[in-house]
């Protein structure tokens, strides 16, 4: 639209107010991470207090654990949808303080679960954690949208990433507070035992029930301290000008926070503004923004399946370093869990966030997201495939480095970019809503990943969990999910670096029609190749089965159809390259032909993965005697693969 106030925002120099906005907006994300990462030691303390007499001593049952993890994520999903929509309907600033106040009151409520019985405490804790999730969910779209609308286009990505990086400090703070509280309470309990001449070790001192409540309540302090500044923030100029259609008020608000006079940003000849007529989820919205919403929501969904599973994977790692919990008191147990979380945060999580802050406006959102998904997939497959054969009994420095890289590349990758991109792609009157929808899709993935991984990662009955697919297959699945995220990012996500929000919003789609056509041709060529190969493989497998499974006949038929299979593959080489070169434009011709040829890499990966999965399934299904090294089902397995 060419409004002066928006141009002033896009070209404004970095000022003190930008850093103030980062701190104020980031406190919600700080609280989010604090409450997420303090839960493992909190559940350890709750298990000590309320499950000391159970059959599985100190162990919270799987159903209770799943409900405790999922309830806050469910609240977050609802909060993102509700507050995201309210942010577009009644304004960002008006609902911003409400979301923060819900977080503060819910954090205090989690600590004031005043019941004494186990059932009452867990129900009240879940109740307040649900509303804590609602507040956290509301903070996601509002913080991202407000920061994107205040920032200039040159450093917008770094500012939004800096807001999101407050999560790293929240993780570190939760571990630090837990360690400090546990150390103080342990010191007091030892002093009490010394004065009372107690000889036996009290594994669950009286103060444990107070300690976990105090840790949860302290999470409300940073958020409460920023409430006043949130209320003092003006409404964003983009919302005031483009949604409320009050350009003069937008200029007055920006004069308060930017180092410019109103004469520089007021319109010389103000013209009446009109909002576009199409509503949310109309055909026109879907035509203009449906692809962007799909890419943002799907990328976030796939990322959170992996990210939240990875958080629970920590408990599997910690078991090897915590030793026998029954020989330690409750404070020592929780202290050790928090200490290991702090080490991972310092070495990988926090650096990952700040690498993104530094590089986001240099190499772009899409490249960082692609890189993150790719390296996460590689690391998960490197951990998962040999997990039971090697890593389970060799959790050494090499394993911890690989494990730390999953946190590093999730934060220097899709965990941060999925928060940034939805705040930059959509029109001002839909921006908060679409960010909320994308984030809600992510939290649905988080519920699937966290609860699903919690139950699926056991290959034998242990700690109350039934036998499932085990850690090896679970980690391989996470790696495949990352590959899916890489494909969605590559084919559907648009780059937003270096352009104003209005340029991203109004960018004509003609430039993408050519790309979509080439991608369609690429997919069509790929399907053609697959069909050709599948026909040959069908004939190959069918006729091989007609032959005797032993002797020379099987080798003759195998060689015969391998020869014809080679002819078919050889035919695909020149035809696929020629067709792609003649369909593509001269600017991207090489890239698209290379993309066709890169399908070989996925074919190699697929062949290895299918072979491993088939062998693992047949190994599980077959009851093999010790001396039977070649079960009868092997002949079926290689034909099926």
XYZ file of C-alpha atoms in Angstrom:
641
model
C 0.000 0.000 0.000
C 2.984 2.304 0.325
C 2.028 3.818 3.710
C 4.785 5.923 5.225
C 4.387 4.397 8.676
C 4.902 0.894 7.286
C 7.882 2.018 5.211
C 9.350 3.600 8.360
C 8.961 0.304 10.209
C 10.615 -1.652 7.381
C 13.623 0.672 7.204
C 13.967 1.629 10.883
C 17.377 1.256 12.483
C 17.769 -1.185 15.344
C 16.802 0.681 18.494
C 16.532 0.111 22.227
C 12.802 -0.500 21.863
C 13.449 -3.538 19.663
C 15.491 -5.191 22.431
C 12.863 -4.247 25.011
C 10.213 -5.881 22.829
C 12.353 -9.029 22.562
C 12.529 -9.349 26.355
C 8.866 -8.517 26.949
C 7.590 -10.798 24.176
C 10.079 -13.551 25.023
C 8.967 -14.041 28.618
C 6.019 -16.130 27.484
C 8.346 -18.472 25.605
C 10.661 -18.457 28.645
C 7.756 -19.630 30.822
C 6.764 -22.232 28.242
C 10.210 -23.834 28.282
C 10.507 -23.530 32.069
C 7.268 -25.437 32.637
C 8.074 -28.055 29.991
C 11.581 -28.920 31.162
C 10.964 -28.748 34.905
C 8.419 -31.566 34.597
C 10.883 -34.542 34.499
C 12.423 -33.726 37.917
C 8.982 -32.644 39.209
C 7.503 -36.030 38.296
C 10.488 -37.661 39.973
C 9.658 -35.824 43.210
C 5.920 -36.558 42.911
C 6.713 -40.240 42.398
C 8.723 -40.204 45.617
C 5.898 -38.657 47.629
C 2.804 -40.353 46.249
C 4.061 -43.668 44.853
C 6.487 -44.752 47.561
C 4.335 -47.679 48.664
C 3.378 -48.928 45.192
C 4.608 -52.153 43.613
C 6.803 -50.143 41.221
C 8.438 -48.049 43.906
C 8.726 -44.335 43.069
C 7.426 -45.022 39.533
C 4.424 -43.048 38.252
C 2.123 -45.374 36.234
C 2.234 -45.013 32.422
C -1.350 -43.772 32.164
C -0.792 -41.015 34.711
C 2.497 -40.048 33.068
C 0.868 -39.843 29.626
C -2.030 -37.756 30.914
C 0.325 -35.358 32.702
C 2.388 -34.853 29.556
C -0.584 -34.546 27.184
C -2.860 -32.280 29.237
C -0.622 -29.191 28.968
C -0.103 -29.809 25.232
C -3.870 -30.090 24.740
C -4.320 -26.760 26.507
C -1.608 -25.249 24.314
C -3.420 -26.422 21.174
C -6.662 -24.782 22.280
C -4.866 -21.611 23.402
C -3.159 -21.177 20.037
C -6.431 -21.472 18.137
C -8.469 -19.242 20.460
C -5.934 -16.495 21.139
C -4.650 -16.557 17.574
C -8.133 -15.749 16.336
C -8.741 -13.157 19.070
C -5.469 -11.450 18.161
C -6.842 -10.755 14.687
C -10.367 -9.952 15.797
C -9.847 -7.534 18.719
C -6.144 -6.680 18.546
C -2.801 -8.116 19.582
C -2.218 -5.927 22.646
C -5.689 -6.390 24.131
C -5.358 -10.149 24.479
C -1.579 -10.222 25.031
C -1.851 -9.420 28.728
C -4.673 -11.933 29.201
C -2.516 -14.799 27.936
C 0.319 -13.793 30.258
C -1.980 -13.489 33.259
C -3.397 -16.976 32.616
C 0.165 -18.337 32.623
C 1.054 -16.569 35.876
C -2.094 -17.636 37.753
C -1.905 -21.208 36.441
C 1.758 -21.548 37.484
C 0.791 -20.463 40.985
C -2.211 -22.799 40.898
C 0.042 -25.764 40.039
C 1.919 -25.133 43.275
C -1.226 -24.630 45.329
C -2.539 -28.143 44.729
C -3.462 -28.180 48.399
C -4.936 -31.684 48.547
C -3.217 -34.429 50.483
C -4.491 -37.516 48.662
C -2.677 -38.689 45.549
C -5.726 -38.594 43.279
C -6.721 -35.086 44.329
C -3.204 -33.703 43.873
C -2.812 -35.169 40.393
C -6.268 -34.012 39.256
C -5.717 -30.454 40.510
C -2.220 -30.384 39.004
C -3.578 -31.517 35.635
C -6.366 -28.933 35.859
C -3.974 -26.038 36.348
C -1.474 -27.383 33.797
C -4.257 -27.430 31.207
C -4.904 -23.725 31.727
C -1.172 -23.102 31.863
C -1.051 -24.663 28.402
C -3.888 -22.397 27.248
C -1.902 -19.333 28.312
C 1.292 -20.623 26.721
C -0.578 -21.444 23.523
C -1.998 -17.945 23.392
C 1.439 -16.451 23.785
C 2.890 -18.219 20.716
C 0.991 -16.472 17.895
C 0.804 -13.125 19.703
C 4.539 -12.914 20.489
C 5.569 -13.921 16.971
C 3.074 -11.580 15.308
C 3.875 -8.570 17.488
C 7.620 -8.963 16.963
C 7.253 -9.435 13.209
C 5.094 -6.319 12.917
C 7.459 -4.145 14.972
C 10.707 -5.291 13.313
C 12.360 -3.984 10.164
C 12.620 -6.259 7.150
C 16.433 -6.456 7.283
C 16.658 -7.973 10.781
C 13.093 -9.240 11.279
C 14.086 -12.907 11.291
C 16.806 -12.346 13.897
C 14.411 -10.465 16.184
C 11.700 -13.145 16.024
C 14.340 -15.843 16.524
C 15.677 -13.901 19.526
C 12.174 -13.918 21.043
C 11.953 -17.671 20.496
C 15.480 -18.195 21.844
C 14.171 -17.205 25.266
C 13.051 -20.820 25.406
C 16.704 -21.792 25.772
C 17.078 -19.578 28.830
C 13.819 -21.005 30.173
C 15.231 -24.530 29.880
C 18.414 -23.479 31.634
C 16.477 -21.595 34.312
C 14.214 -24.569 35.074
C 17.228 -26.833 35.598
C 19.062 -24.218 37.673
C 16.067 -23.468 39.897
C 15.443 -27.182 40.412
C 19.055 -27.802 41.418
C 19.125 -24.805 43.788
C 15.815 -25.708 45.465
C 16.820 -29.370 45.840
C 20.250 -28.436 47.234
C 18.723 -26.076 49.801
C 16.040 -28.524 50.892
C 18.560 -31.364 51.141
C 20.856 -29.229 53.289
C 17.941 -28.357 55.599
C 16.810 -31.981 55.838
C 20.350 -33.153 56.678
C 20.616 -30.512 59.392
C 17.298 -31.681 60.810
C 18.418 -35.328 60.781
C 21.666 -34.346 62.499
C 19.920 -32.433 65.309
C 17.396 -35.239 65.816
C 20.201 -37.869 65.808
C 18.514 -39.808 62.992
C 20.751 -42.645 61.828
C 18.826 -44.161 58.908
C 18.645 -42.326 55.599
C 15.256 -40.793 54.807
C 14.774 -41.341 51.083
C 11.679 -39.119 50.977
C 12.063 -36.220 53.437
C 8.990 -34.264 54.496
C 9.936 -31.197 52.513
C 9.740 -32.961 49.133
C 6.036 -32.162 48.809
C 6.843 -28.471 49.287
C 9.893 -28.474 47.008
C 8.132 -29.510 43.787
C 5.368 -26.973 44.402
C 7.905 -24.209 44.935
C 9.744 -25.059 41.699
C 6.507 -24.789 39.698
C 5.458 -21.532 41.349
C 8.794 -19.819 40.728
C 8.135 -20.147 36.989
C 5.490 -17.434 37.330
C 7.946 -14.781 38.537
C 9.650 -13.749 35.233
C 6.334 -13.612 33.377
C 4.679 -11.552 36.135
C 7.542 -9.033 36.099
C 6.886 -8.214 32.426
C 3.088 -7.831 32.717
C 3.272 -4.049 33.222
C 5.435 -3.539 30.121
C 3.111 -5.686 28.042
C 0.205 -3.460 29.006
C 2.236 -0.355 28.114
C 3.073 -1.592 24.604
C 1.097 0.188 21.887
C -0.907 -1.750 19.347
C 1.223 -2.638 16.339
C 1.094 -0.098 13.527
C 0.293 -2.754 10.958
C -2.784 -3.912 12.850
C -3.968 -0.339 13.474
C -3.399 0.755 9.877
C -4.332 -2.366 7.910
C -7.027 -3.974 10.078
C -8.539 -1.078 12.034
C -7.875 1.241 9.036
C -6.671 4.071 11.306
C -3.439 5.300 9.698
C -3.216 8.456 11.829
C -3.375 6.478 15.098
C -0.759 4.053 13.758
C 1.582 6.992 13.109
C 0.989 8.358 16.634
C 1.726 4.970 18.205
C 4.921 4.530 16.238
C 6.136 7.990 17.173
C 6.199 6.774 20.791
C 8.497 3.844 20.123
C 10.549 4.785 17.041
C 13.049 7.608 16.806
C 11.002 9.527 14.230
C 8.644 12.491 14.331
C 5.017 12.175 13.304
C 5.625 14.584 10.415
C 7.903 11.994 8.825
C 5.414 9.114 8.989
C 2.038 10.878 8.662
C 0.409 10.653 5.243
C 0.442 13.871 3.199
C -2.793 13.054 1.417
C -4.487 10.254 3.360
C -6.787 8.105 1.256
C -9.485 5.875 2.741
C -8.293 2.290 3.082
C -10.405 -0.743 2.349
C -9.872 -4.291 3.574
C -9.914 -7.122 1.051
C -13.357 -8.675 0.968
C -12.535 -12.372 1.144
C -12.987 -14.039 4.570
C -10.889 -16.685 6.293
C -10.954 -20.082 4.536
C -12.854 -18.808 1.542
C -11.917 -20.099 -1.895
C -9.913 -16.948 -2.507
C -8.057 -17.359 0.804
C -7.255 -20.965 -0.015
C -6.138 -20.018 -3.525
C -3.863 -17.237 -2.285
C -2.676 -18.611 1.058
C -3.716 -22.266 1.254
C -0.338 -23.562 0.161
C 1.477 -21.402 2.729
C -0.842 -22.527 5.524
C -0.359 -26.162 4.494
C 3.437 -25.847 4.484
C 3.579 -24.046 7.854
C 1.131 -26.379 9.615
C 2.590 -29.591 8.173
C 6.209 -28.618 8.864
C 5.356 -27.694 12.458
C 3.334 -30.915 12.909
C 6.210 -33.107 11.707
C 8.799 -31.153 13.696
C 6.928 -31.417 17.000
C 6.472 -35.174 16.628
C 10.257 -35.411 16.686
C 11.039 -32.522 19.053
C 8.778 -33.614 21.888
C 9.717 -37.273 21.445
C 13.335 -36.182 21.793
C 12.556 -34.467 25.088
C 11.161 -37.720 26.485
C 14.101 -39.652 25.055
C 16.224 -37.878 27.664
C 14.764 -40.090 30.391
C 16.049 -43.175 28.564
C 19.535 -41.646 28.464
C 19.551 -40.469 32.065
C 18.916 -43.962 33.430
C 22.461 -44.940 32.514
C 23.942 -42.041 34.481
C 21.584 -41.776 37.459
C 22.385 -45.193 38.900
C 20.065 -46.903 41.354
C 17.451 -44.333 42.398
C 16.554 -46.342 45.487
C 19.965 -45.614 47.007
C 19.489 -41.828 46.707
C 17.054 -39.546 48.413
C 14.459 -37.587 46.453
C 16.495 -34.363 46.292
C 19.600 -36.066 44.933
C 17.548 -37.891 42.313
C 15.837 -34.718 41.037
C 19.114 -32.764 41.251
C 20.903 -35.247 38.996
C 18.096 -35.191 36.390
C 18.141 -31.367 36.335
C 21.936 -31.301 36.117
C 21.992 -33.472 33.007
C 19.265 -31.333 31.438
C 21.346 -28.230 32.115
C 24.423 -29.791 30.492
C 22.467 -30.651 27.330
C 20.960 -27.125 27.280
C 24.330 -25.377 27.616
C 26.154 -27.578 25.100
C 23.532 -27.910 22.348
C 20.117 -26.329 22.911
C 21.068 -22.707 23.653
C 23.815 -22.563 20.966
C 21.309 -23.883 18.426
C 18.919 -21.020 19.111
C 21.609 -18.358 18.786
C 23.112 -19.847 15.637
C 19.682 -19.280 14.121
C 19.578 -15.704 15.408
C 22.905 -15.022 13.697
C 22.296 -16.806 10.381
C 18.524 -16.438 9.816
C 18.824 -13.168 7.860
C 22.000 -14.268 6.087
C 21.141 -17.666 4.599
C 17.351 -17.656 4.879
C 14.592 -19.552 6.627
C 14.111 -22.307 4.077
C 17.772 -23.335 3.952
C 18.042 -23.454 7.734
C 14.861 -25.533 7.964
C 16.061 -27.910 5.249
C 19.457 -28.281 6.897
C 17.903 -28.925 10.313
C 15.538 -31.630 9.073
C 18.306 -33.281 7.030
C 20.850 -33.491 9.841
C 18.220 -34.568 12.379
C 17.233 -37.408 10.041
C 20.855 -38.490 9.642
C 21.478 -38.424 13.392
C 18.285 -40.304 14.278
C 19.073 -43.023 11.760
C 22.671 -43.183 13.013
C 21.416 -43.636 16.582
C 18.407 -45.799 15.800
C 19.625 -48.433 13.334
C 22.436 -49.826 15.557
C 20.723 -48.951 18.871
C 20.322 -52.468 20.280
C 23.425 -53.885 18.632
C 25.772 -51.142 19.832
C 24.472 -47.946 21.440
C 22.397 -49.568 24.179
C 25.561 -50.965 25.772
C 27.937 -48.191 24.645
C 26.394 -44.901 25.721
C 29.743 -43.167 25.399
C 30.944 -39.723 24.362
C 30.164 -40.466 20.717
C 26.567 -41.263 21.543
C 26.151 -38.134 23.670
C 27.582 -35.997 20.850
C 25.071 -37.452 18.383
C 22.287 -37.053 20.920
C 23.254 -33.432 21.531
C 23.235 -32.756 17.778
C 19.528 -33.611 17.635
C 18.856 -30.680 19.980
C 21.300 -28.403 18.184
C 19.877 -28.975 14.697
C 16.272 -28.845 15.854
C 16.879 -25.349 17.240
C 19.317 -24.322 14.496
C 16.636 -25.569 12.173
C 12.896 -26.211 12.061
C 12.048 -25.680 15.732
C 12.856 -21.976 15.300
C 11.941 -21.436 11.648
C 8.464 -22.971 12.036
C 7.846 -20.249 14.638
C 9.148 -17.487 12.355
C 7.721 -18.230 8.906
C 3.963 -18.175 9.784
C 4.430 -14.686 11.251
C 5.763 -13.417 7.908
C 3.613 -14.989 5.196
C 0.008 -14.050 5.869
C -2.009 -10.804 5.644
C -2.254 -8.676 8.800
C -5.911 -9.555 9.405
C -5.141 -13.308 9.253
C -1.569 -13.345 10.557
C -2.199 -14.264 14.181
C -4.941 -16.754 13.264
C -2.786 -18.604 10.729
C 0.142 -18.681 13.152
C -2.197 -20.158 15.768
C -3.462 -22.808 13.348
C 0.106 -23.752 12.395
C 1.171 -23.922 16.037
C -1.919 -25.954 16.982
C -1.046 -28.477 14.269
C 2.411 -28.655 15.827
C 1.015 -29.364 19.279
C -1.167 -32.152 17.885
C 2.076 -33.626 16.576
C 3.634 -33.057 19.997
C 0.882 -35.100 21.679
C 1.322 -37.895 19.136
C 5.111 -37.822 19.449
C 5.410 -37.526 23.214
C 2.713 -39.990 24.277
C 3.329 -42.331 21.353
C 7.085 -42.462 21.923
C 6.534 -42.954 25.656
C 4.643 -46.180 24.982
C 6.349 -47.351 21.774
C 9.982 -47.136 22.884
C 9.935 -50.255 25.096
C 10.951 -53.599 23.586
C 10.083 -55.467 26.772
C 7.799 -55.076 29.752
C 9.400 -52.585 32.122
C 8.365 -49.847 34.547
C 4.709 -50.702 33.983
C 4.874 -50.254 30.186
C 3.877 -53.133 27.866
C 6.181 -54.557 25.227
C 6.126 -52.454 22.039
C 8.218 -51.852 18.931
C 11.292 -50.743 20.900
C 13.751 -47.894 20.741
C 15.388 -48.950 17.472
C 12.277 -48.802 15.288
C 10.968 -45.736 17.163
C 14.120 -43.769 16.363
C 14.111 -44.894 12.725
C 10.507 -43.665 12.458
C 11.586 -40.278 13.846
C 14.303 -40.144 11.191
C 11.738 -40.848 8.456
C 9.474 -38.115 9.871
C 12.402 -35.693 9.512
C 12.802 -36.725 5.863
C 9.114 -35.975 5.324
C 9.667 -32.547 6.896
C 12.577 -31.959 4.513
C 10.382 -32.772 1.500
C 7.543 -30.501 2.664
C 10.019 -27.667 3.238
C 11.666 -28.123 -0.148
C 8.512 -28.296 -2.240
C 6.057 -26.040 -0.403
C 7.759 -23.492 1.896
C 8.414 -19.991 0.545
C 11.428 -17.889 1.473
C 10.510 -14.656 3.300
C 13.960 -13.182 3.935
C 14.636 -9.583 2.941
C 11.058 -8.644 2.013
C 8.482 -6.637 3.899
C 5.426 -8.372 5.327
C 3.257 -6.709 2.707
C 5.516 -7.936 -0.096
C 5.259 -11.494 1.230
C 1.497 -11.131 1.604
C 0.846 -9.676 -1.844
C 3.466 -11.581 -3.817
C 1.971 -12.688 -7.087
C 1.701 -16.383 -7.541
C 2.642 -16.363 -11.243
C 6.265 -16.925 -10.293
C 5.262 -20.136 -8.582
C 3.108 -21.430 -11.403
C 6.220 -22.197 -13.431
C 7.841 -23.887 -10.466
C 4.712 -25.924 -9.746
C 4.567 -27.016 -13.377
C 8.166 -28.186 -13.267
C 7.546 -29.942 -9.952
C 4.489 -31.614 -11.441
C 6.574 -32.795 -14.366
C 9.228 -33.990 -11.919
C 6.683 -35.970 -9.911
C 5.072 -37.290 -13.099
C 8.447 -38.482 -14.365
C 9.169 -40.089 -11.013
C 5.813 -41.885 -11.009
C 6.453 -43.067 -14.556
C 9.821 -44.503 -13.546
C 8.351 -46.174 -10.456
C 5.522 -47.698 -12.455
C 7.939 -49.057 -15.028
C 10.148 -50.572 -12.363
C 7.182 -51.960 -10.404
C 5.863 -53.769 -13.503
C 9.249 -55.380 -14.039
C 9.542 -56.271 -10.348
C 6.059 -57.826 -10.378
C 6.929 -60.064 -13.317
C 10.310 -60.744 -11.776
C 8.854 -61.846 -8.406
C 5.932 -63.747 -9.941
C 8.034 -65.830 -12.291
C 10.742 -66.373 -9.686
C 8.085 -67.799 -7.385
C 7.048 -70.196 -10.168
C 10.519 -71.673 -10.101
C 11.749 -74.112 -7.528
C 13.170 -72.260 -4.527
C 16.286 -74.378 -4.629
C 18.823 -75.532 -7.243
C 19.823 -73.914 -10.503
C 16.354 -72.783 -11.642
C 16.141 -69.939 -9.141
C 19.513 -68.574 -10.257
C 18.604 -68.814 -13.933
C 15.311 -66.965 -13.443
C 16.985 -64.396 -11.207
C 19.692 -63.676 -13.799
C 17.135 -63.589 -16.636
C 14.901 -60.989 -15.036
C 17.812 -59.009 -13.639
C 18.918 -58.624 -17.251
C 15.508 -57.298 -18.359
C 15.286 -55.134 -15.277
C 18.609 -53.590 -16.286
C 17.254 -52.884 -19.784
C 14.294 -51.044 -18.296
C 16.449 -49.019 -15.928
C 18.842 -48.186 -18.754
C 15.930 -46.918 -20.825
C 14.825 -44.608 -17.984
C 18.165 -42.798 -17.788
C 18.147 -40.950 -21.171
C 14.368 -40.510 -21.323
C 13.998 -39.024 -17.822
C 16.893 -36.606 -18.322
C 15.669 -35.543 -21.776
C 12.049 -35.035 -20.723
C 13.038 -32.980 -17.668
C 15.501 -30.824 -19.662
C 12.893 -30.019 -22.303
C 10.188 -29.129 -19.780
C 12.354 -26.967 -17.469
C 13.304 -23.314 -17.967
C 16.894 -22.313 -18.667
C 17.387 -20.718 -15.245
C 16.561 -23.814 -13.214
C 17.101 -26.555 -15.802
C 20.167 -28.011 -14.111
C 18.553 -28.002 -10.677
C 15.490 -29.921 -11.854
C 17.478 -32.543 -13.770
C 19.676 -32.967 -10.691
C 16.526 -33.315 -8.576
C 15.347 -36.154 -10.846
C 18.697 -37.888 -10.513
C 18.725 -37.311 -6.730
C 15.815 -39.761 -6.483
C 18.537 -42.416 -6.678
C 19.630 -41.408 -3.178
C 16.133 -41.933 -1.802
C 15.986 -45.250 -3.643
C 19.198 -46.397 -1.948
C 17.882 -45.283 1.427
C 14.501 -46.919 0.786
C 16.069 -50.231 -0.246
C 18.164 -50.362 2.921
C 15.258 -49.279 5.136
C 12.808 -51.784 3.604
C 15.363 -54.572 3.954
C 15.963 -53.749 7.617
C 12.247 -53.442 8.401
C 11.335 -56.691 6.610
C 14.159 -58.591 8.300
C 13.244 -57.168 11.690
C 9.555 -58.082 11.236
C 10.327 -61.626 10.126
C 12.858 -61.959 12.940
C 10.180 -60.989 15.464
C 7.475 -63.195 13.923
C 9.524 -66.334 13.525
C 10.315 -68.578 16.451
C 13.763 -69.828 15.504
C 15.533 -72.694 17.227
C 19.121 -71.952 18.264
C 20.555 -74.154 15.531
C 18.146 -72.967 12.815
C 20.121 -70.168 11.169
C 17.987 -70.205 7.989
C 14.242 -70.185 8.752
C 11.788 -71.236 6.035
C 10.384 -67.698 5.940
C 13.682 -66.310 4.582
C 12.587 -67.247 1.059
C 9.416 -65.223 1.522
C 11.338 -62.308 3.001
C 13.726 -61.747 0.083
C 10.888 -62.090 -2.441
C 8.808 -59.554 -0.488
C 11.675 -57.109 -0.175
